[in-house]
Short mmCIF file of C-alpha atoms in Angstrom, two decimals:
data_model
loop_
_atom_site.label_atom_id
_atom_site.label_comp_id
_atom_site.label_asym_id
_atom_site.label_seq_id
_atom_site.Cartn_x
_atom_site.Cartn_y
_atom_site.Cartn_z
CA UNK Z 1 2.65 -1.92 -32.29
CA UNK Z 2 2.70 -0.04 -28.60
CA UNK Z 3 4.62 2.62 -30.23
CA UNK Z 4 1.73 2.86 -32.42
CA UNK Z 5 -0.90 3.41 -30.34
CA UNK Z 6 1.09 5.83 -28.68
CA UNK Z 7 1.98 8.39 -31.91
CA UNK Z 8 -1.89 7.51 -31.69
CA UNK Z 9 -2.01 8.54 -28.73
CA UNK Z 10 -0.12 11.88 -29.18
CA UNK Z 11 -1.46 12.79 -31.91
CA UNK Z 12 -5.47 12.05 -32.38
CA UNK Z 13 -6.84 11.57 -28.35
CA UNK Z 14 -4.55 14.16 -26.32
CA UNK Z 15 -6.18 17.14 -27.38
CA UNK Z 16 -9.26 15.28 -26.03
CA UNK Z 17 -7.92 13.23 -23.15
CA UNK Z 18 -8.03 16.77 -21.10
CA UNK Z 19 -11.53 16.87 -20.93
CA UNK Z 20 -11.83 13.58 -20.40
CA UNK Z 21 -9.09 13.17 -18.15
CA UNK Z 22 -10.63 16.80 -15.82
CA UNK Z 23 -13.90 14.70 -16.01
CA UNK Z 24 -11.64 12.32 -14.11
CA UNK Z 25 -13.71 9.00 -15.22
CA UNK Z 26 -10.26 9.29 -18.09
CA UNK Z 27 -11.58 5.92 -20.06
CA UNK Z 28 -9.85 7.00 -22.85
CA UNK Z 29 -6.81 7.53 -21.39
CA UNK Z 30 -7.63 3.31 -22.05
CA UNK Z 31 -5.82 3.65 -25.66
CA UNK Z 32 -2.79 3.23 -23.83
CA UNK Z 33 -4.07 0.48 -21.46
CA UNK Z 34 -4.07 -3.66 -22.89
CA UNK Z 35 -6.90 -5.65 -22.59
CA UNK Z 36 -9.03 -6.34 -19.59
CA UNK Z 37 -6.87 -7.78 -16.86
CA UNK Z 38 -9.62 -10.01 -14.58
CA UNK Z 39 -7.69 -8.87 -11.47
CA UNK Z 40 -8.71 -6.34 -9.56
CA UNK Z 41 -4.65 -6.15 -7.94
CA UNK Z 42 -3.61 -5.60 -12.03
CA UNK Z 43 -5.18 -3.18 -13.35
CA UNK Z 44 -3.27 -0.99 -15.56
CA UNK Z 45 -3.03 2.07 -14.69
CA UNK Z 46 -3.92 4.36 -17.14
CA UNK Z 47 -1.41 6.44 -17.48
CA UNK Z 48 0.06 9.39 -20.04
CA UNK Z 49 3.24 9.17 -21.72
CA UNK Z 50 4.74 11.80 -19.40
CA UNK Z 51 4.20 15.25 -18.29
CA UNK Z 52 4.20 17.31 -21.26
CA UNK Z 53 0.87 15.91 -22.36
CA UNK Z 54 -1.17 17.94 -20.81
CA UNK Z 55 0.67 21.55 -21.53
CA UNK Z 56 0.32 22.43 -25.13
CA UNK Z 57 3.88 22.30 -25.39
CA UNK Z 58 6.29 21.36 -28.52
CA UNK Z 59 9.42 22.43 -27.82
CA UNK Z 60 11.95 19.35 -28.24
CA UNK Z 61 15.44 20.31 -25.89
CA UNK Z 62 18.41 19.35 -27.68
CA UNK Z 63 19.65 15.54 -27.14
CA UNK Z 64 22.32 15.11 -24.53
CA UNK Z 65 23.79 13.57 -27.51
CA UNK Z 66 24.85 16.39 -29.22
CA UNK Z 67 26.12 18.55 -26.09
CA UNK Z 68 29.45 20.30 -27.93
CA UNK Z 69 32.94 18.74 -26.78
CA UNK Z 70 34.64 21.55 -26.47
CA UNK Z 71 34.96 24.32 -23.29
CA UNK Z 72 31.03 25.46 -23.45
CA UNK Z 73 29.69 22.19 -23.52
CA UNK Z 74 32.22 20.17 -20.13
CA UNK Z 75 30.09 23.43 -18.43
CA UNK Z 76 26.35 22.26 -20.62
CA UNK Z 77 28.14 19.27 -19.30
CA UNK Z 78 28.39 19.76 -15.94
CA UNK Z 79 25.07 21.07 -15.16
CA UNK Z 80 23.28 18.45 -16.77
CA UNK Z 81 25.68 16.37 -13.86
CA UNK Z 82 24.66 18.24 -11.57
CA UNK Z 83 21.24 18.44 -11.87
CA UNK Z 84 20.95 14.76 -12.34
CA UNK Z 85 24.06 13.60 -9.49
CA UNK Z 86 23.72 16.39 -7.15
CA UNK Z 87 24.59 14.49 -4.62
CA UNK Z 88 27.43 14.40 -6.34
CA UNK Z 89 28.40 17.38 -8.36
CA UNK Z 90 27.45 19.96 -5.76
CA UNK Z 91 27.53 18.16 -2.23
CA UNK Z 92 28.74 21.24 -0.73
CA UNK Z 93 25.77 22.90 -1.53
CA UNK Z 94 24.10 20.03 -0.48
CA UNK Z 95 21.95 19.51 2.89
CA UNK Z 96 18.94 16.46 2.59
CA UNK Z 97 18.95 13.60 -0.16
CA UNK Z 98 17.54 14.77 -3.19
CA UNK Z 99 18.98 15.97 -6.33
CA UNK Z 100 17.36 18.38 -8.84
CA UNK Z 101 16.19 16.04 -11.24
CA UNK Z 102 13.98 14.10 -8.87
CA UNK Z 103 11.25 16.38 -8.55
CA UNK Z 104 12.25 17.59 -12.46
CA UNK Z 105 12.37 14.78 -14.62
CA UNK Z 106 14.56 13.89 -16.81
CA UNK Z 107 17.22 16.66 -15.56
CA UNK Z 108 15.14 19.26 -16.17
CA UNK Z 109 14.65 18.68 -19.72
CA UNK Z 110 10.46 17.65 -20.02
CA UNK Z 111 7.94 20.14 -20.63
CA UNK Z 112 5.69 20.02 -17.30
CA UNK Z 113 7.62 18.97 -14.96
CA UNK Z 114 8.99 22.82 -14.68
CA UNK Z 115 11.59 22.40 -17.26
CA UNK Z 116 14.42 24.32 -17.15
CA UNK Z 117 14.39 25.77 -20.69
CA UNK Z 118 11.44 27.57 -19.05
CA UNK Z 119 12.97 28.60 -16.32
CA UNK Z 120 15.72 30.69 -18.61
CA UNK Z 121 13.56 32.79 -20.70
CA UNK Z 122 11.02 33.54 -18.31
CA UNK Z 123 13.93 35.32 -16.06
CA UNK Z 124 14.82 38.23 -14.97
CA UNK Z 125 11.17 38.52 -12.66
CA UNK Z 126 9.81 39.43 -9.79
CA UNK Z 127 8.54 37.34 -6.98
CA UNK Z 128 6.60 37.48 -4.12
CA UNK Z 129 8.25 35.48 -2.24
CA UNK Z 130 11.23 37.88 -1.62
CA UNK Z 131 9.35 40.88 -3.07
CA UNK Z 132 11.98 41.89 -6.16
CA UNK Z 133 13.40 40.76 -8.55
CA UNK Z 134 14.64 38.15 -9.29
CA UNK Z 135 17.81 37.01 -11.70
CA UNK Z 136 17.46 33.82 -12.71
CA UNK Z 137 21.41 32.32 -10.87
CA UNK Z 138 19.03 34.07 -7.95
CA UNK Z 139 16.81 32.10 -8.63
CA UNK Z 140 18.93 28.35 -8.82
CA UNK Z 141 20.46 29.43 -5.11
CA UNK Z 142 16.54 29.38 -4.45
CA UNK Z 143 16.58 25.88 -5.26
CA UNK Z 144 19.89 25.31 -2.96
CA UNK Z 145 18.49 26.80 0.11
CA UNK Z 146 15.02 25.66 0.50
CA UNK Z 147 14.71 22.83 -1.80
CA UNK Z 148 18.54 20.62 -1.38
CA UNK Z 149 17.80 21.86 2.50
CA UNK Z 150 21.67 23.10 2.13
CA UNK Z 151 22.95 26.59 1.63
CA UNK Z 152 23.17 28.88 -1.64
CA UNK Z 153 26.56 28.74 -4.15
CA UNK Z 154 27.45 32.40 -4.81
CA UNK Z 155 26.71 34.10 -7.54
CA UNK Z 156 29.19 33.39 -10.27
CA UNK Z 157 30.42 29.62 -9.33
CA UNK Z 158 31.07 27.29 -10.80
CA UNK Z 159 27.62 25.65 -10.42
CA UNK Z 160 25.70 28.01 -11.34
CA UNK Z 161 27.99 28.98 -14.15
CA UNK Z 162 27.46 25.65 -15.71
CA UNK Z 163 23.91 24.85 -14.55
CA UNK Z 164 23.10 27.92 -16.63
CA UNK Z 165 25.11 26.63 -19.49
CA UNK Z 166 23.13 23.39 -19.51
CA UNK Z 167 19.95 25.81 -18.90
CA UNK Z 168 20.47 28.16 -22.58
CA UNK Z 169 21.44 24.97 -23.87
CA UNK Z 170 18.24 23.45 -23.06
CA UNK Z 171 16.79 26.66 -24.75
CA UNK Z 172 17.97 27.12 -28.41
CA UNK Z 173 15.30 28.44 -30.30
CA UNK Z 174 12.61 29.44 -27.94
CA UNK Z 175 11.31 32.06 -27.87
CA UNK Z 176 12.02 34.33 -24.65
CA UNK Z 177 8.69 35.09 -22.82
CA UNK Z 178 7.78 34.66 -19.71
CA UNK Z 179 4.94 32.43 -21.07
CA UNK Z 180 6.51 29.55 -22.40
CA UNK Z 181 3.78 26.30 -22.97
CA UNK Z 182 5.63 23.73 -20.65
CA UNK Z 183 6.94 26.15 -18.30
CA UNK Z 184 6.86 24.80 -14.26
CA UNK Z 185 4.16 22.46 -13.99
CA UNK Z 186 0.49 22.27 -15.53
CA UNK Z 187 -2.67 23.86 -14.02
CA UNK Z 188 -4.92 20.98 -11.89
CA UNK Z 189 -8.89 22.34 -11.50
CA UNK Z 190 -9.38 23.74 -7.68
CA UNK Z 191 -10.51 20.31 -5.90
CA UNK Z 192 -14.20 20.05 -6.02
CA UNK Z 193 -13.32 18.91 -2.23
CA UNK Z 194 -11.54 21.04 0.26
CA UNK Z 195 -7.73 17.99 0.22
CA UNK Z 196 -8.30 16.14 3.21
CA UNK Z 197 -5.60 14.30 4.86
CA UNK Z 198 -7.45 11.46 5.80
CA UNK Z 199 -8.40 10.67 1.77
CA UNK Z 200 -4.99 11.28 0.66
CA UNK Z 201 -3.50 8.58 3.44
CA UNK Z 202 -5.86 6.40 1.11
CA UNK Z 203 -4.36 8.20 -1.66
CA UNK Z 204 -0.94 7.76 0.05
CA UNK Z 205 -0.75 3.86 0.54
CA UNK Z 206 -2.54 2.41 -2.70
CA UNK Z 207 -0.50 4.88 -4.94
CA UNK Z 208 2.68 6.12 -3.72
CA UNK Z 209 3.77 4.12 -0.67
CA UNK Z 210 5.18 0.65 -2.73
CA UNK Z 211 8.41 3.90 -3.87
CA UNK Z 212 8.60 6.21 -1.00
CA UNK Z 213 7.82 3.91 2.50
CA UNK Z 214 4.56 4.53 4.41
CA UNK Z 215 5.97 7.20 6.49
CA UNK Z 216 7.97 9.38 3.29
CA UNK Z 217 11.05 8.25 4.23
CA UNK Z 218 12.18 6.92 -0.09
CA UNK Z 219 14.08 4.66 -0.41
CA UNK Z 220 18.03 3.73 -0.12
CA UNK Z 221 19.91 0.64 -1.49
CA UNK Z 222 23.42 -0.06 -1.36
CA UNK Z 223 23.77 3.47 0.36
CA UNK Z 224 22.20 5.50 -2.92
CA UNK Z 225 18.70 6.87 -2.54
CA UNK Z 226 16.84 5.20 -4.75
CA UNK Z 227 13.32 6.57 -3.59
CA UNK Z 228 13.24 10.56 -3.13
CA UNK Z 229 12.09 11.08 0.63
CA UNK Z 230 8.86 13.19 0.32
CA UNK Z 231 8.65 14.66 3.82
CA UNK Z 232 11.34 14.20 7.58
CA UNK Z 233 15.01 14.68 8.01
CA UNK Z 234 16.31 13.91 4.14
CA UNK Z 235 13.49 15.57 2.22
CA UNK Z 236 12.73 19.40 1.14
CA UNK Z 237 12.20 22.31 3.78
CA UNK Z 238 9.93 24.28 4.82
CA UNK Z 239 10.97 27.16 2.17
CA UNK Z 240 10.43 24.52 -0.88
CA UNK Z 241 7.40 24.91 -3.25
CA UNK Z 242 6.72 21.60 -2.90
CA UNK Z 243 6.22 22.53 0.52
CA UNK Z 244 3.48 24.21 -1.00
CA UNK Z 245 0.61 22.03 -1.54
CA UNK Z 246 -1.06 23.77 -5.12
CA UNK Z 247 2.52 22.92 -6.26
CA UNK Z 248 2.71 19.12 -4.81
CA UNK Z 249 0.05 18.86 -6.31
CA UNK Z 250 0.34 20.54 -9.77
CA UNK Z 251 3.56 18.33 -9.77
CA UNK Z 252 1.84 15.19 -8.39
CA UNK Z 253 -1.06 14.87 -11.64
CA UNK Z 254 1.22 15.90 -14.36
CA UNK Z 255 4.28 13.00 -12.45
CA UNK Z 256 3.55 11.00 -10.14
CA UNK Z 257 2.82 8.21 -9.61
CA UNK Z 258 6.45 7.67 -11.67
CA UNK Z 259 5.60 6.64 -15.82
CA UNK Z 260 1.67 7.12 -15.05
CA UNK Z 261 1.34 10.75 -15.01
CA UNK Z 262 -2.47 11.79 -15.25
CA UNK Z 263 -3.57 8.66 -13.85
CA UNK Z 264 -4.65 10.22 -10.28
CA UNK Z 265 -7.82 11.94 -10.31
CA UNK Z 266 -7.45 15.67 -10.01
CA UNK Z 267 -8.72 15.53 -6.46
CA UNK Z 268 -6.77 12.73 -5.98
CA UNK Z 269 -3.51 14.79 -6.67
CA UNK Z 270 -4.76 17.41 -4.08
CA UNK Z 271 -5.93 14.96 -0.83
CA UNK Z 272 -2.01 13.21 -1.50
CA UNK Z 273 -0.31 16.45 -1.75
CA UNK Z 274 -1.84 17.48 1.22
CA UNK Z 275 -1.36 14.25 2.84
CA UNK Z 276 2.45 14.59 2.12
CA UNK Z 277 2.48 18.66 3.37
CA UNK Z 278 1.08 18.21 6.19
CA UNK Z 279 4.23 16.18 7.85
CA UNK Z 280 7.60 18.43 9.60
CA UNK Z 281 10.17 18.06 7.56
CA UNK Z 282 13.79 20.52 8.01
CA UNK Z 283 12.54 24.31 9.00
CA UNK Z 284 12.18 26.90 7.10
CA UNK Z 285 16.14 28.86 6.57
CA UNK Z 286 14.08 31.98 7.21
CA UNK Z 287 12.15 31.17 10.89
CA UNK Z 288 11.66 34.20 12.87
CA UNK Z 289 12.35 32.68 16.39
CA UNK Z 290 8.70 31.87 16.87
CA UNK Z 291 6.14 29.47 14.95
CA UNK Z 292 3.56 31.44 14.29
CA UNK Z 293 5.94 34.37 14.14
CA UNK Z 294 6.72 32.86 10.47
CA UNK Z 295 4.06 31.42 10.04
CA UNK Z 296 2.80 35.31 10.34
CA UNK Z 297 5.49 36.81 7.59
CA UNK Z 298 6.24 33.44 5.14
CA UNK Z 299 3.11 30.88 5.40
CA UNK Z 300 -0.07 32.92 6.25
CA UNK Z 301 -1.74 31.54 3.27
CA UNK Z 302 -4.60 28.00 1.98
CA UNK Z 303 -1.69 26.34 0.86
CA UNK Z 304 0.86 26.47 3.98
CA UNK Z 305 0.25 24.18 6.69
CA UNK Z 306 3.34 25.80 8.48
CA UNK Z 307 2.70 26.16 11.71
CA UNK Z 308 -0.72 24.55 11.08
CA UNK Z 309 -1.46 21.50 13.59
CA UNK Z 310 -2.31 18.68 11.78
CA UNK Z 311 -2.53 15.52 12.81
CA UNK Z 312 -2.22 16.19 16.09
CA UNK Z 313 1.35 17.75 15.01
CA UNK Z 314 1.07 21.55 14.95
CA UNK Z 315 3.79 22.32 11.23
CA UNK Z 316 7.35 23.55 12.07
CA UNK Z 317 6.96 23.60 15.51
CA UNK Z 318 10.82 21.52 15.55
CA UNK Z 319 12.72 25.03 16.63
CA UNK Z 320 15.56 26.58 15.02
CA UNK Z 321 16.57 25.22 12.12
CA UNK Z 322 20.26 23.36 12.43
CA UNK Z 323 23.03 24.78 11.44
CA UNK Z 324 24.06 24.01 7.81
CA UNK Z 325 27.03 21.35 7.77
CA UNK Z 326 26.79 20.04 3.68
CA UNK Z 327 27.24 15.96 2.72
CA UNK Z 328 30.15 14.66 1.53
CA UNK Z 329 30.16 13.14 -1.68
CA UNK C 1 33.95 -12.53 8.90
CA UNK C 2 31.51 -12.06 11.52
CA UNK C 3 32.31 -14.65 14.20
CA UNK C 4 29.25 -17.39 14.29
CA UNK C 5 29.24 -20.08 16.29
CA UNK C 6 31.77 -23.39 16.04
CA UNK C 7 28.88 -25.60 16.24
CA UNK C 8 27.56 -23.56 13.54
CA UNK C 9 30.11 -23.71 11.64
CA UNK C 10 30.40 -27.22 12.58
CA UNK C 11 26.47 -27.99 10.76
CA UNK C 12 26.79 -26.11 7.80
CA UNK C 13 30.67 -28.06 6.80
CA UNK C 14 28.82 -31.26 7.55
CA UNK C 15 25.54 -30.33 5.03
CA UNK C 16 28.26 -28.87 2.08
CA UNK C 17 29.89 -31.49 2.79
CA UNK C 18 27.18 -33.52 2.09
CA UNK C 19 25.08 -31.96 -0.53
CA UNK C 20 28.11 -32.11 -2.58
CA UNK C 21 28.57 -28.28 -3.13
CA UNK C 22 31.24 -25.52 -2.57
CA UNK C 23 31.94 -24.39 0.27
CA UNK C 24 30.37 -21.09 0.68
CA UNK C 25 27.91 -21.32 4.30
CA UNK C 26 23.98 -21.08 3.58
CA UNK C 27 21.49 -23.35 4.29
CA UNK C 28 20.85 -26.86 3.05
CA UNK C 29 18.38 -27.25 0.31
CA UNK C 30 14.79 -27.37 1.80
CA UNK C 31 12.88 -31.09 0.32
CA UNK C 32 10.64 -28.88 -2.18
CA UNK C 33 14.19 -26.93 -3.76
CA UNK C 34 15.01 -30.30 -5.35
CA UNK C 35 12.77 -29.55 -8.70
CA UNK C 36 13.73 -26.27 -9.63
CA UNK C 37 17.10 -26.77 -9.42
CA UNK C 38 16.88 -28.55 -12.77
CA UNK C 39 16.05 -25.18 -14.11
CA UNK C 40 17.34 -22.48 -12.23
CA UNK C 41 20.74 -24.27 -11.04
CA UNK C 42 21.24 -26.11 -7.81
CA UNK C 43 22.86 -22.87 -6.81
CA UNK C 44 19.87 -20.12 -8.20
CA UNK C 45 21.94 -19.22 -10.29
CA UNK C 46 19.16 -20.31 -12.76
CA UNK C 47 20.45 -21.37 -16.48
CA UNK C 48 20.87 -18.13 -18.64
CA UNK C 49 21.74 -19.85 -22.39
CA UNK C 50 18.03 -22.05 -21.75
CA UNK C 51 16.31 -18.75 -20.45
CA UNK C 52 16.25 -19.75 -17.13
CA UNK C 53 15.85 -16.97 -14.45
CA UNK C 54 18.35 -16.54 -11.63
CA UNK C 55 16.69 -16.26 -8.51
CA UNK C 56 19.61 -16.15 -6.33
CA UNK C 57 19.22 -13.16 -3.46
CA UNK C 58 15.46 -12.97 -5.19
CA UNK C 59 13.35 -10.74 -2.99
CA UNK C 60 11.32 -13.76 -0.98
CA UNK C 61 8.33 -11.56 -0.88
CA UNK C 62 8.44 -11.58 -4.96
CA UNK C 63 9.76 -15.12 -5.56
CA UNK C 64 6.21 -16.09 -3.19
CA UNK C 65 4.01 -13.85 -5.01
CA UNK C 66 4.93 -15.38 -8.56
CA UNK C 67 4.37 -18.41 -7.30
CA UNK C 68 0.93 -17.35 -6.36
CA UNK C 69 0.80 -15.18 -10.38
CA UNK C 70 1.92 -18.18 -11.99
CA UNK C 71 -0.25 -21.30 -9.52
CA UNK C 72 -3.63 -18.46 -10.58
CA UNK C 73 -2.95 -17.26 -13.52
CA UNK C 74 -2.38 -13.96 -13.16
CA UNK C 75 0.79 -14.72 -15.02
CA UNK C 76 1.84 -17.03 -17.80
CA UNK C 77 3.95 -19.80 -17.98
CA UNK C 78 3.11 -23.31 -18.53
CA UNK C 79 5.64 -24.66 -17.32
CA UNK C 80 6.26 -22.55 -14.44
CA UNK C 81 1.61 -23.21 -13.34
CA UNK C 82 2.97 -27.10 -12.79
CA UNK C 83 5.11 -25.88 -10.91
CA UNK C 84 3.67 -23.63 -8.98
CA UNK C 85 0.03 -25.68 -8.91
CA UNK C 86 1.07 -27.92 -5.75
CA UNK C 87 2.62 -25.86 -3.62
CA UNK C 88 1.13 -24.88 0.13
CA UNK C 89 1.67 -21.65 1.07
CA UNK C 90 3.89 -23.03 4.33
CA UNK C 91 5.99 -24.53 0.63
CA UNK C 92 5.98 -21.20 -0.51
CA UNK C 93 7.54 -19.84 2.11
CA UNK C 94 10.11 -22.76 2.66
CA UNK C 95 10.85 -21.63 -1.52
CA UNK C 96 11.38 -17.74 -1.30
CA UNK C 97 13.16 -17.48 2.49
CA UNK C 98 15.82 -20.03 0.99
CA UNK C 99 15.43 -18.77 -2.58
CA UNK C 100 16.74 -14.83 -1.11
CA UNK C 101 18.90 -16.32 1.27
CA UNK C 102 21.09 -17.33 -1.89
CA UNK C 103 24.74 -15.30 -2.05
CA UNK C 104 24.69 -13.59 -6.01
CA UNK C 105 27.54 -14.78 -6.74
CA UNK C 106 26.67 -15.24 -10.34
CA UNK C 107 29.82 -14.36 -12.57
CA UNK C 108 29.56 -11.36 -15.34
CA UNK C 109 27.70 -13.19 -18.33
CA UNK C 110 29.59 -13.52 -21.70
CA UNK C 111 28.57 -10.22 -23.81
CA UNK C 112 29.40 -10.93 -27.60
CA UNK C 113 26.69 -7.73 -28.44
CA UNK C 114 27.79 -5.10 -30.69
CA UNK C 115 28.54 -2.05 -29.40
CA UNK C 116 26.26 0.83 -30.40
CA UNK C 117 23.32 -2.09 -29.38
CA UNK C 118 24.80 -1.80 -25.25
CA UNK C 119 24.87 1.33 -25.98
CA UNK C 120 21.56 2.10 -27.02
CA UNK C 121 20.21 -0.16 -23.36
CA UNK C 122 22.65 1.80 -21.34
CA UNK C 123 21.37 4.53 -22.60
CA UNK C 124 17.72 3.32 -21.82
CA UNK C 125 18.80 1.73 -18.36
CA UNK C 126 20.20 5.62 -16.66
CA UNK C 127 18.77 7.97 -18.48
CA UNK C 128 15.07 6.06 -20.17
CA UNK C 129 13.41 7.43 -22.91
CA UNK C 130 11.03 10.09 -21.97
CA UNK C 131 9.89 11.14 -25.23
CA UNK C 132 8.90 8.03 -25.80
CA UNK C 133 6.94 8.13 -22.30
CA UNK C 134 10.14 5.98 -21.17
CA UNK C 135 11.43 6.23 -17.59
CA UNK C 136 15.40 4.88 -16.85
CA UNK C 137 15.75 1.02 -15.54
CA UNK C 138 17.71 2.37 -12.87
CA UNK C 139 15.56 4.91 -10.90
CA UNK C 140 13.42 1.84 -9.61
CA UNK C 141 15.75 -1.26 -9.38
CA UNK C 142 18.63 0.86 -8.77
CA UNK C 143 21.98 1.74 -9.98
CA UNK C 144 23.76 -1.23 -11.54
CA UNK C 145 19.42 -3.53 -11.47
CA UNK C 146 20.25 -4.67 -8.33
CA UNK C 147 16.66 -3.88 -7.28
CA UNK C 148 14.88 -2.50 -4.29
CA UNK C 149 13.83 -5.67 -1.95
CA UNK C 150 10.89 -5.99 -1.36
CA UNK C 151 9.05 -5.06 -4.36
CA UNK C 152 11.82 -4.22 -7.34
CA UNK C 153 13.82 -7.42 -8.60
CA UNK C 154 17.49 -7.32 -9.30
CA UNK C 155 17.04 -7.95 -13.59
CA UNK C 156 20.73 -7.40 -14.29
CA UNK C 157 21.94 -10.54 -15.45
CA UNK C 158 19.38 -12.18 -16.56
CA UNK C 159 19.00 -13.63 -19.89
CA UNK C 160 18.48 -10.75 -22.19
CA UNK C 161 15.83 -13.41 -24.45
CA UNK C 162 14.19 -13.93 -20.65
CA UNK C 163 14.05 -10.24 -19.65
CA UNK C 164 12.61 -9.08 -23.65
CA UNK C 165 10.42 -12.04 -22.93
CA UNK C 166 8.86 -10.45 -20.28
CA UNK C 167 8.36 -7.61 -22.29
CA UNK C 168 6.24 -9.18 -24.22
CA UNK C 169 4.38 -11.08 -21.83
CA UNK C 170 3.08 -7.90 -20.11
CA UNK C 171 2.18 -6.14 -23.52
CA UNK C 172 -0.14 -8.45 -24.57
CA UNK C 173 -0.89 -9.08 -21.14
CA UNK C 174 0.22 -12.44 -21.05
CA UNK C 175 1.98 -11.28 -16.63
CA UNK C 176 0.42 -9.70 -14.82
CA UNK C 177 0.42 -8.31 -11.26
CA UNK C 178 2.99 -6.05 -11.36
CA UNK C 179 1.96 -3.62 -8.66
CA UNK C 180 0.19 -0.73 -9.89
CA UNK C 181 0.92 -1.90 -13.51
CA UNK C 182 4.18 0.38 -13.22
CA UNK C 183 5.60 -1.53 -15.72
CA UNK C 184 2.56 -2.52 -17.89
CA UNK C 185 2.45 0.91 -18.30
CA UNK C 186 6.50 0.89 -19.60
CA UNK C 187 6.11 -1.74 -21.62
CA UNK C 188 3.33 -0.56 -24.13
CA UNK C 189 6.35 2.45 -24.71
CA UNK C 190 9.10 0.36 -25.55
CA UNK C 191 9.59 -0.51 -28.90
CA UNK C 192 11.11 -4.17 -30.61
CA UNK C 193 14.38 -2.10 -30.79
CA UNK C 194 14.30 -0.77 -27.23
CA UNK C 195 13.39 -4.02 -26.07
CA UNK C 196 16.63 -5.54 -27.41
CA UNK C 197 18.80 -2.88 -26.69
CA UNK C 198 17.73 -2.43 -23.08
CA UNK C 199 17.61 -6.68 -22.07
CA UNK C 200 21.48 -6.88 -23.88
CA UNK C 201 22.49 -4.33 -21.69
CA UNK C 202 21.11 -6.00 -18.60
CA UNK C 203 21.72 -9.68 -18.63
CA UNK C 204 25.73 -7.77 -19.53
CA UNK C 205 25.49 -6.46 -15.89
CA UNK C 206 27.32 -8.41 -13.58
CA UNK C 207 24.89 -8.91 -10.53
CA UNK C 208 26.02 -8.13 -7.68
CA UNK C 209 23.45 -7.86 -4.37
CA UNK C 210 20.95 -5.21 -2.84
CA UNK C 211 22.07 -3.70 0.50
CA UNK C 212 18.81 -1.64 2.44
CA UNK C 213 20.29 1.14 4.13
CA UNK C 214 18.84 3.53 6.14
CA UNK C 215 16.28 5.58 4.65
CA UNK C 216 17.43 9.17 6.40
CA UNK C 217 21.83 8.40 6.16
CA UNK C 218 23.33 11.62 5.90
CA UNK C 219 23.17 13.14 9.33
CA UNK C 220 22.17 16.97 7.97
CA UNK C 221 19.50 19.09 8.67
CA UNK C 222 16.14 18.37 9.61
CA UNK C 223 13.16 18.03 12.21
CA UNK C 224 13.77 16.72 15.40
#
């Protein structure tokens, strides 16, 4: 029965859902919900099925069970393994406790969660971040350096070859076009009120802390990270895309709380993104000798809180980046 | 093994002998637990054959919450409502702490399930089925389904029927109180076949203890 409701939801209701969601009322999404709940603490989340919903994506990447059993397939499988278990398959390039899948749902297969297939058909591309035309390999290197607070794998290394093989395999059948639906994280409207730390903290405590912990450090069980850290020493660094409030707001709106896509209002997503990105994290590896100089060169925009004082803390004031050592596998 | 003061060892040995149970060093069951043991077993291992779940090693917070939910009808279950209603808050705490402290010593249940069902179940447990909006069980219940105290209970090694009943209860609304409606959202997306496969797989895993670690376990890079 529930499966049928969901199909109905996808086919008929979803075109309407966008308008309703953005109107921040969302009663329609209750189509995904069961009978009314009496306990206020037990309100079912009015969540969309997954992050793809509001992207308009119609592309379905191939199923992992169809990865070929040959030399090429081995590289594809390694790429997939790196996405899901970066700590295990590429530890020499990783400096925090994250895995690529943490920000690329379903190992880079999910529309609306920066899917690798959307990226594969979009490079080479000019990026304002480093003011040059970047190849796909350059882009992958950036994720290791910033999101994984690690070290860029050399061009042509096994790790980058495997990630490219996997991306190519996922993208088969897509036309080359950087505007492909489902790429990146879906846009959300500008917030009605300026994003706010105090409101963000309340959103965080009600919707996120159960998994990511009140101190943002995530949770570790039997020496494995279950819920990834959102800030602090083991999270992404100040150069990462996720440290931009607008990227974070988009990601969170479409993907968090986990399994409850689009259940926050856009305003809540902006507020909680501000709260998360208003906390300290590893130094920007492009550090220019002082917080002020680094802000001036790389962070001088309203989406970065680096080098500003939030909640009494001058963010980024942690000195030189700690030299990279790499994780043990 | 860690060293224990001699009188503690003596005391425990005495208790174990008195209670006529194995030599595993643990506290004596509180009187409140007497009525639980009939269904959940003397060691809190449950009775998988009769769908009574294991309580040993479940997070104390989780056990206490469930007892309150049974009592107030948030979680509907005729037998458990009768058991939970008379309990005082103090008794709930005693029981929750007692069962949380019992060792997870249950053997792997003998699985007699079709391999194809198990492999689909494993797929769901490890990767989910995102097209249908189903996240992997292990993303929240940890690798091997050992759970993440205090909010996410272990799911490995519980009886398949018990687990499937819970999915149905979230679907129909007879079980509520799951934080943020997290399980409610997931259950609504699961088909009968999904439920069968994943519960068969989970039931066949040997349960293990969940040890919470330092959330910042690696010593590379980072803030001061």
